[in-house]
Coordinates of C-alpha atoms in Angstrom, one line a residue:
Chain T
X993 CA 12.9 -23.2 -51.4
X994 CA 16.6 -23.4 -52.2
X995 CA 18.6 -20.1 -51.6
X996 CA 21.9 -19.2 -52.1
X997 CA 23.6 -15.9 -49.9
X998 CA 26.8 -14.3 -50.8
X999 CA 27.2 -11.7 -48.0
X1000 CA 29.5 -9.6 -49.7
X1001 CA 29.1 -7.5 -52.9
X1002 CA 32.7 -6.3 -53.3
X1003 CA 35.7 -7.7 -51.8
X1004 CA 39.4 -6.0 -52.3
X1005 CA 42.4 -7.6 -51.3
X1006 CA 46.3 -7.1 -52.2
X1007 CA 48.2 -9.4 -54.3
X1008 CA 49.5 -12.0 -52.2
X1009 CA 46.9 -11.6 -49.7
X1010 CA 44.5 -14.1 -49.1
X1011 CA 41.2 -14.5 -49.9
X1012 CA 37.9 -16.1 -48.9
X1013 CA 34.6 -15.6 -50.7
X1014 CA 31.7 -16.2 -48.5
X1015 CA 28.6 -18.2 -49.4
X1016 CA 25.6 -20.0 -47.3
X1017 CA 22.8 -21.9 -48.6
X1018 CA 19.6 -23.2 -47.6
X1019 CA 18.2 -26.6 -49.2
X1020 CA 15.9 -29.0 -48.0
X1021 CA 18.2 -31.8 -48.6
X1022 CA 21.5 -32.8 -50.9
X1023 CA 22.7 -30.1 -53.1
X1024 CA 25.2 -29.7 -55.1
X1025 CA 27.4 -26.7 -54.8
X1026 CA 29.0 -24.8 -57.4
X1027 CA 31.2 -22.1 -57.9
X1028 CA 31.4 -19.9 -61.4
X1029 CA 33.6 -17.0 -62.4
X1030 CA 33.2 -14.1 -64.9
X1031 CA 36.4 -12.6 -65.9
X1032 CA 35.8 -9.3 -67.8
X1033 CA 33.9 -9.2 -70.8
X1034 CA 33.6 -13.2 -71.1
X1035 CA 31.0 -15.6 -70.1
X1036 CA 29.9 -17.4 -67.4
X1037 CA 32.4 -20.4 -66.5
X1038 CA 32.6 -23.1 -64.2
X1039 CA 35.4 -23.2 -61.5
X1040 CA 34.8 -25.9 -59.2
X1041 CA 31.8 -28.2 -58.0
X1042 CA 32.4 -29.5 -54.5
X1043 CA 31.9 -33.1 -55.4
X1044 CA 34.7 -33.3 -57.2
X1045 CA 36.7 -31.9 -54.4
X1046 CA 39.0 -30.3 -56.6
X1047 CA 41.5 -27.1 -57.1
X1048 CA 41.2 -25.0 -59.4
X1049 CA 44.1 -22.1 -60.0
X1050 CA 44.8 -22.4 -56.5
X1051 CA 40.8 -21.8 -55.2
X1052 CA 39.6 -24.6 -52.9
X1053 CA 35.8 -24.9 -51.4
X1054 CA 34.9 -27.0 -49.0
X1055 CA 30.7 -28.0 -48.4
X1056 CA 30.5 -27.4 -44.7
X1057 CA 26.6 -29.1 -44.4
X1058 CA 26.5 -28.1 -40.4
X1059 CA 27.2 -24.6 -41.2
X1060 CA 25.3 -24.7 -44.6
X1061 CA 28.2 -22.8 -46.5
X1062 CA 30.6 -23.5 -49.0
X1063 CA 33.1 -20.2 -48.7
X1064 CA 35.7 -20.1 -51.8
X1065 CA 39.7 -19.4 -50.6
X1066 CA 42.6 -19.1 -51.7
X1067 CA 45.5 -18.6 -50.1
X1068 CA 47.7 -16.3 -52.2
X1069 CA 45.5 -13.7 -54.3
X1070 CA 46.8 -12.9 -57.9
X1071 CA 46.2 -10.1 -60.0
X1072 CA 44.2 -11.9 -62.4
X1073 CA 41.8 -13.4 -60.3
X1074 CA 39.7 -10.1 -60.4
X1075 CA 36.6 -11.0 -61.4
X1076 CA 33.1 -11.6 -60.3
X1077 CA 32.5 -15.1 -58.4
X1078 CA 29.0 -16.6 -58.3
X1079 CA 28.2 -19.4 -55.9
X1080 CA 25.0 -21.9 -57.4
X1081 CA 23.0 -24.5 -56.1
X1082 CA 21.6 -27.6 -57.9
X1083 CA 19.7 -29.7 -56.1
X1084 CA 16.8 -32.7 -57.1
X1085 CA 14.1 -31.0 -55.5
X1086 CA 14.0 -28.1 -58.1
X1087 CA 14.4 -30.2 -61.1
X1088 CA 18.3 -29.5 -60.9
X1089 CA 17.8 -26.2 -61.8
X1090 CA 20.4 -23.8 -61.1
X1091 CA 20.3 -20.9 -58.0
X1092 CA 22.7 -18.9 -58.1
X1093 CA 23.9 -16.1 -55.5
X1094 CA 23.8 -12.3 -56.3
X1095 CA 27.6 -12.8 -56.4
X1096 CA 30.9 -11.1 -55.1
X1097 CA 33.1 -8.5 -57.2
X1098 CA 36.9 -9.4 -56.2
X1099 CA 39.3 -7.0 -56.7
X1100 CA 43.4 -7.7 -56.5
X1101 CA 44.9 -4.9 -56.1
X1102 CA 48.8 -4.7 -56.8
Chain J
X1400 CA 34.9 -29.2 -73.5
X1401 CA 31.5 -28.2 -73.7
X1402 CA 30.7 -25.1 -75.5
X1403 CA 27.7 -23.2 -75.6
X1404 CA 26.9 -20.1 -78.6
X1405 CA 24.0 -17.8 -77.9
X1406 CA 23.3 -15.7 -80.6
X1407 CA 23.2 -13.0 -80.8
X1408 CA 25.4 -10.8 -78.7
X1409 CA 23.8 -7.5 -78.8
X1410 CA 20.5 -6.4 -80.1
X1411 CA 18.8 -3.6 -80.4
X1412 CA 14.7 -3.5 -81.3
X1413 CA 11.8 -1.1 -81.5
X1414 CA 9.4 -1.5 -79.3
X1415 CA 6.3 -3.6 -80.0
X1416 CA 8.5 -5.8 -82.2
X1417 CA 10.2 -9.3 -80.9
X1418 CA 13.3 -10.6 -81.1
X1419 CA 14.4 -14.3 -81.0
X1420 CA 17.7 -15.2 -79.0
X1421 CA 18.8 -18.4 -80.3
X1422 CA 21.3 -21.1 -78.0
X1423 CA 23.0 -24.0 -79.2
X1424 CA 25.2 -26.9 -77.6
X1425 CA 27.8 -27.0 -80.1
X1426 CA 29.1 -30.4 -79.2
X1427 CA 27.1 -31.9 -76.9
X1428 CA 23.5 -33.1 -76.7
X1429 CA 21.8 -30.9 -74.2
X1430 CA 18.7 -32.4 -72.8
X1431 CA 17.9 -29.5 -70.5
X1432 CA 18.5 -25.7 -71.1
X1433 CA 18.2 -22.7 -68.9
X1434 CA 17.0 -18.9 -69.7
X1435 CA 18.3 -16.5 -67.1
X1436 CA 18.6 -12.9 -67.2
X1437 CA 20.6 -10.7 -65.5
X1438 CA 19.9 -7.0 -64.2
X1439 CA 23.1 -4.4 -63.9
X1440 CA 24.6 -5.4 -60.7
X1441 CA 22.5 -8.1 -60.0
X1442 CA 22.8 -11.8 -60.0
X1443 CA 21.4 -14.4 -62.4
X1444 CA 17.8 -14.9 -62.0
X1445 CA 16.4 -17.9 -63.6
X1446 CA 13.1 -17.9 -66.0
X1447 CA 12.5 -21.0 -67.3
X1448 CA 13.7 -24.2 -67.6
X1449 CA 13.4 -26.1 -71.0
X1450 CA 13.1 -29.6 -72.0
X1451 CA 13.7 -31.2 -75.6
X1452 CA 10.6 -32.1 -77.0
X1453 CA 8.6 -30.6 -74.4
X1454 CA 7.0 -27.4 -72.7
X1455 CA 9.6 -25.1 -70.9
X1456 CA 8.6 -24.6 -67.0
X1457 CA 8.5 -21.0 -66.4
X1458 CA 9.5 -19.3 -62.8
X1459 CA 7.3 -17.6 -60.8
X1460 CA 6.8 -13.8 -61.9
X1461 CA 7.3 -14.8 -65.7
X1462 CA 5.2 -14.3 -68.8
X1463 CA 4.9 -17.4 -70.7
X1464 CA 3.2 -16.0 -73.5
X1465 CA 5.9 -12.9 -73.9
X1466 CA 8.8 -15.1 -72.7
X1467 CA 8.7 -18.0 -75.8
X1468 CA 10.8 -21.0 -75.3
X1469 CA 11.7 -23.8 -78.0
X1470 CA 13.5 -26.5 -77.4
X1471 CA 13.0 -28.4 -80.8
X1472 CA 16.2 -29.9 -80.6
X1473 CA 19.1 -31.7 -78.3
X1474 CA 21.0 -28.8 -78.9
X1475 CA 18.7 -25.8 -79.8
X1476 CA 16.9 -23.8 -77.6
X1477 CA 15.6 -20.7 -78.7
X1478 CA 14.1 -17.4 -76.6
X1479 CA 11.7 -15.3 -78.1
X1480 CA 10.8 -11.9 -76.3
X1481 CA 7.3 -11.2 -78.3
X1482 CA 6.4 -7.4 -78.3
X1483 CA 9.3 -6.2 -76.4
X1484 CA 9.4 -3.2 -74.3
X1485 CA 11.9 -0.8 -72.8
X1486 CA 11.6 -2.4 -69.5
X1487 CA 12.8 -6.1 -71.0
X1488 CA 15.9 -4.3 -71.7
X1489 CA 18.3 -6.6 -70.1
X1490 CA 21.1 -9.2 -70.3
X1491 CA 19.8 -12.5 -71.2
X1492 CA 21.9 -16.1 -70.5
X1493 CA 21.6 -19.3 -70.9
X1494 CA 23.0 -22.7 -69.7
X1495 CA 22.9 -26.0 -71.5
X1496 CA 23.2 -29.1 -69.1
X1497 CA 24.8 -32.3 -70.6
X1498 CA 25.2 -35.7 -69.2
X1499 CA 28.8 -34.7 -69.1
X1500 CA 30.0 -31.7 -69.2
X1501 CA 27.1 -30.5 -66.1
X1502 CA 26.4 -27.0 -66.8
X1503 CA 27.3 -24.5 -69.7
X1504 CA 26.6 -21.0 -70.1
X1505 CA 26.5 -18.9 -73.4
X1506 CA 27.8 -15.8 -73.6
X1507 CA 24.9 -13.2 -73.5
X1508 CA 22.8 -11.0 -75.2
X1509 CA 22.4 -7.8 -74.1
X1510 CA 18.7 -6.6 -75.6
X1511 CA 18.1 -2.7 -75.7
X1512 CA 14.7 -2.1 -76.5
X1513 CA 14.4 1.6 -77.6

């Protein structure tokens, strides 16, 4: 069965600080990792997939398959990236079905 | 980019009645949509998966015959919660996958059931 952990519920930082979202997996094979972000009050939205290897607003994530994680940073927290941060799993073996993690609250605090 | 309308936002029902929650893939063609709901503080949970043309696969734990999925068309895919009760009171989302565009998510309806 495909998992996806995000150890921490809420993490609070200062502006300027950085950050690093935590996020492990377990899939019996290749998946495909995702990150998603909810501002306040809008839907669910895409903010990177590690296969395109990609930043986006300054957030990197590298798939680490040894350690099974694929932990969000970035290296200079802004205000307005408070929000709540969801890390998902698609893989072939569940239909490529999305599993997402119960997700981390992070608050940038001025 | 892809963009997904779920419809509507917020509804509020009697119990016993249903109430259909409708998902479209405004410019797109999506050949596989997603149901999810979501409890306060909680994360996403998926409930079914549902294919164009075909029967939606429901997750473990989930009524079929309260939890109704259509999928009539490439870009409508429509929920029905059939003699609701308080307890399916909840945040409902779903995600449209395209060839393209991978996965996009509605915006939510938030169901009271009073």
């Amino acid at each position: 069965a495909q998992r996806v952990t995000q150890p921490e519920k809420l993490l609070s930082v200062f502006k300027g600080a950085p950050v690093e979202l935590k996020c492990n997996y377990s899939y019996s094979g290749s998946p495909e990792l995702f990150w998603y972000v909810q501002y306040s009050r809008q839907r669910l939205q895409l903010l990177l997939r590690h296969i395109s290897r990609e930043s986006i607003k300054g957030f990197t994530a590298d798939l680490n398959k040894g350690e099974t994680s694929f932990h969000l940073k970035k290296p200079f927290a802004q205000e307005e990236d408070s929000a709540m941060y969801y890390c998902a799993l698609s893989g072939r073996n569940a239909g490529n079905m999305l599993t997402f993690g119960g997700g981390t609250r992070l608050m940038v605090k001025p | 980019g892809a963009v997904v309308s779920q419809h509507p936002s917020r509804v509020i029902c009697k119990s016993g009645t249903s109430v259909k929650i409708e998902c479209r893939s405004l410019d797109f063609q999506a050949t596989t949509m997603f149901w999810y709901r979501q409890f306060p503080k909680q994360s996403l949970m998926l409930m079914a998966t549902s294919n164009e043309g075909s029967k939606a696969t429901y997750e473990q734990g989930v009524e079929k015959d309260k939890f109704l999925i259509n999928h009539a068309s490439l870009t409508l895919s429509t929920l029905t919660v059939t003699s609701a009760h308080p307890e399916d009171s909840s945040f409902y989302i779903c995600s449209a996958r395209g060839q393209r565009y991978g996965y996009t998510f509605g915006s939510g309806t938030r169901l009271t059931v009073v």
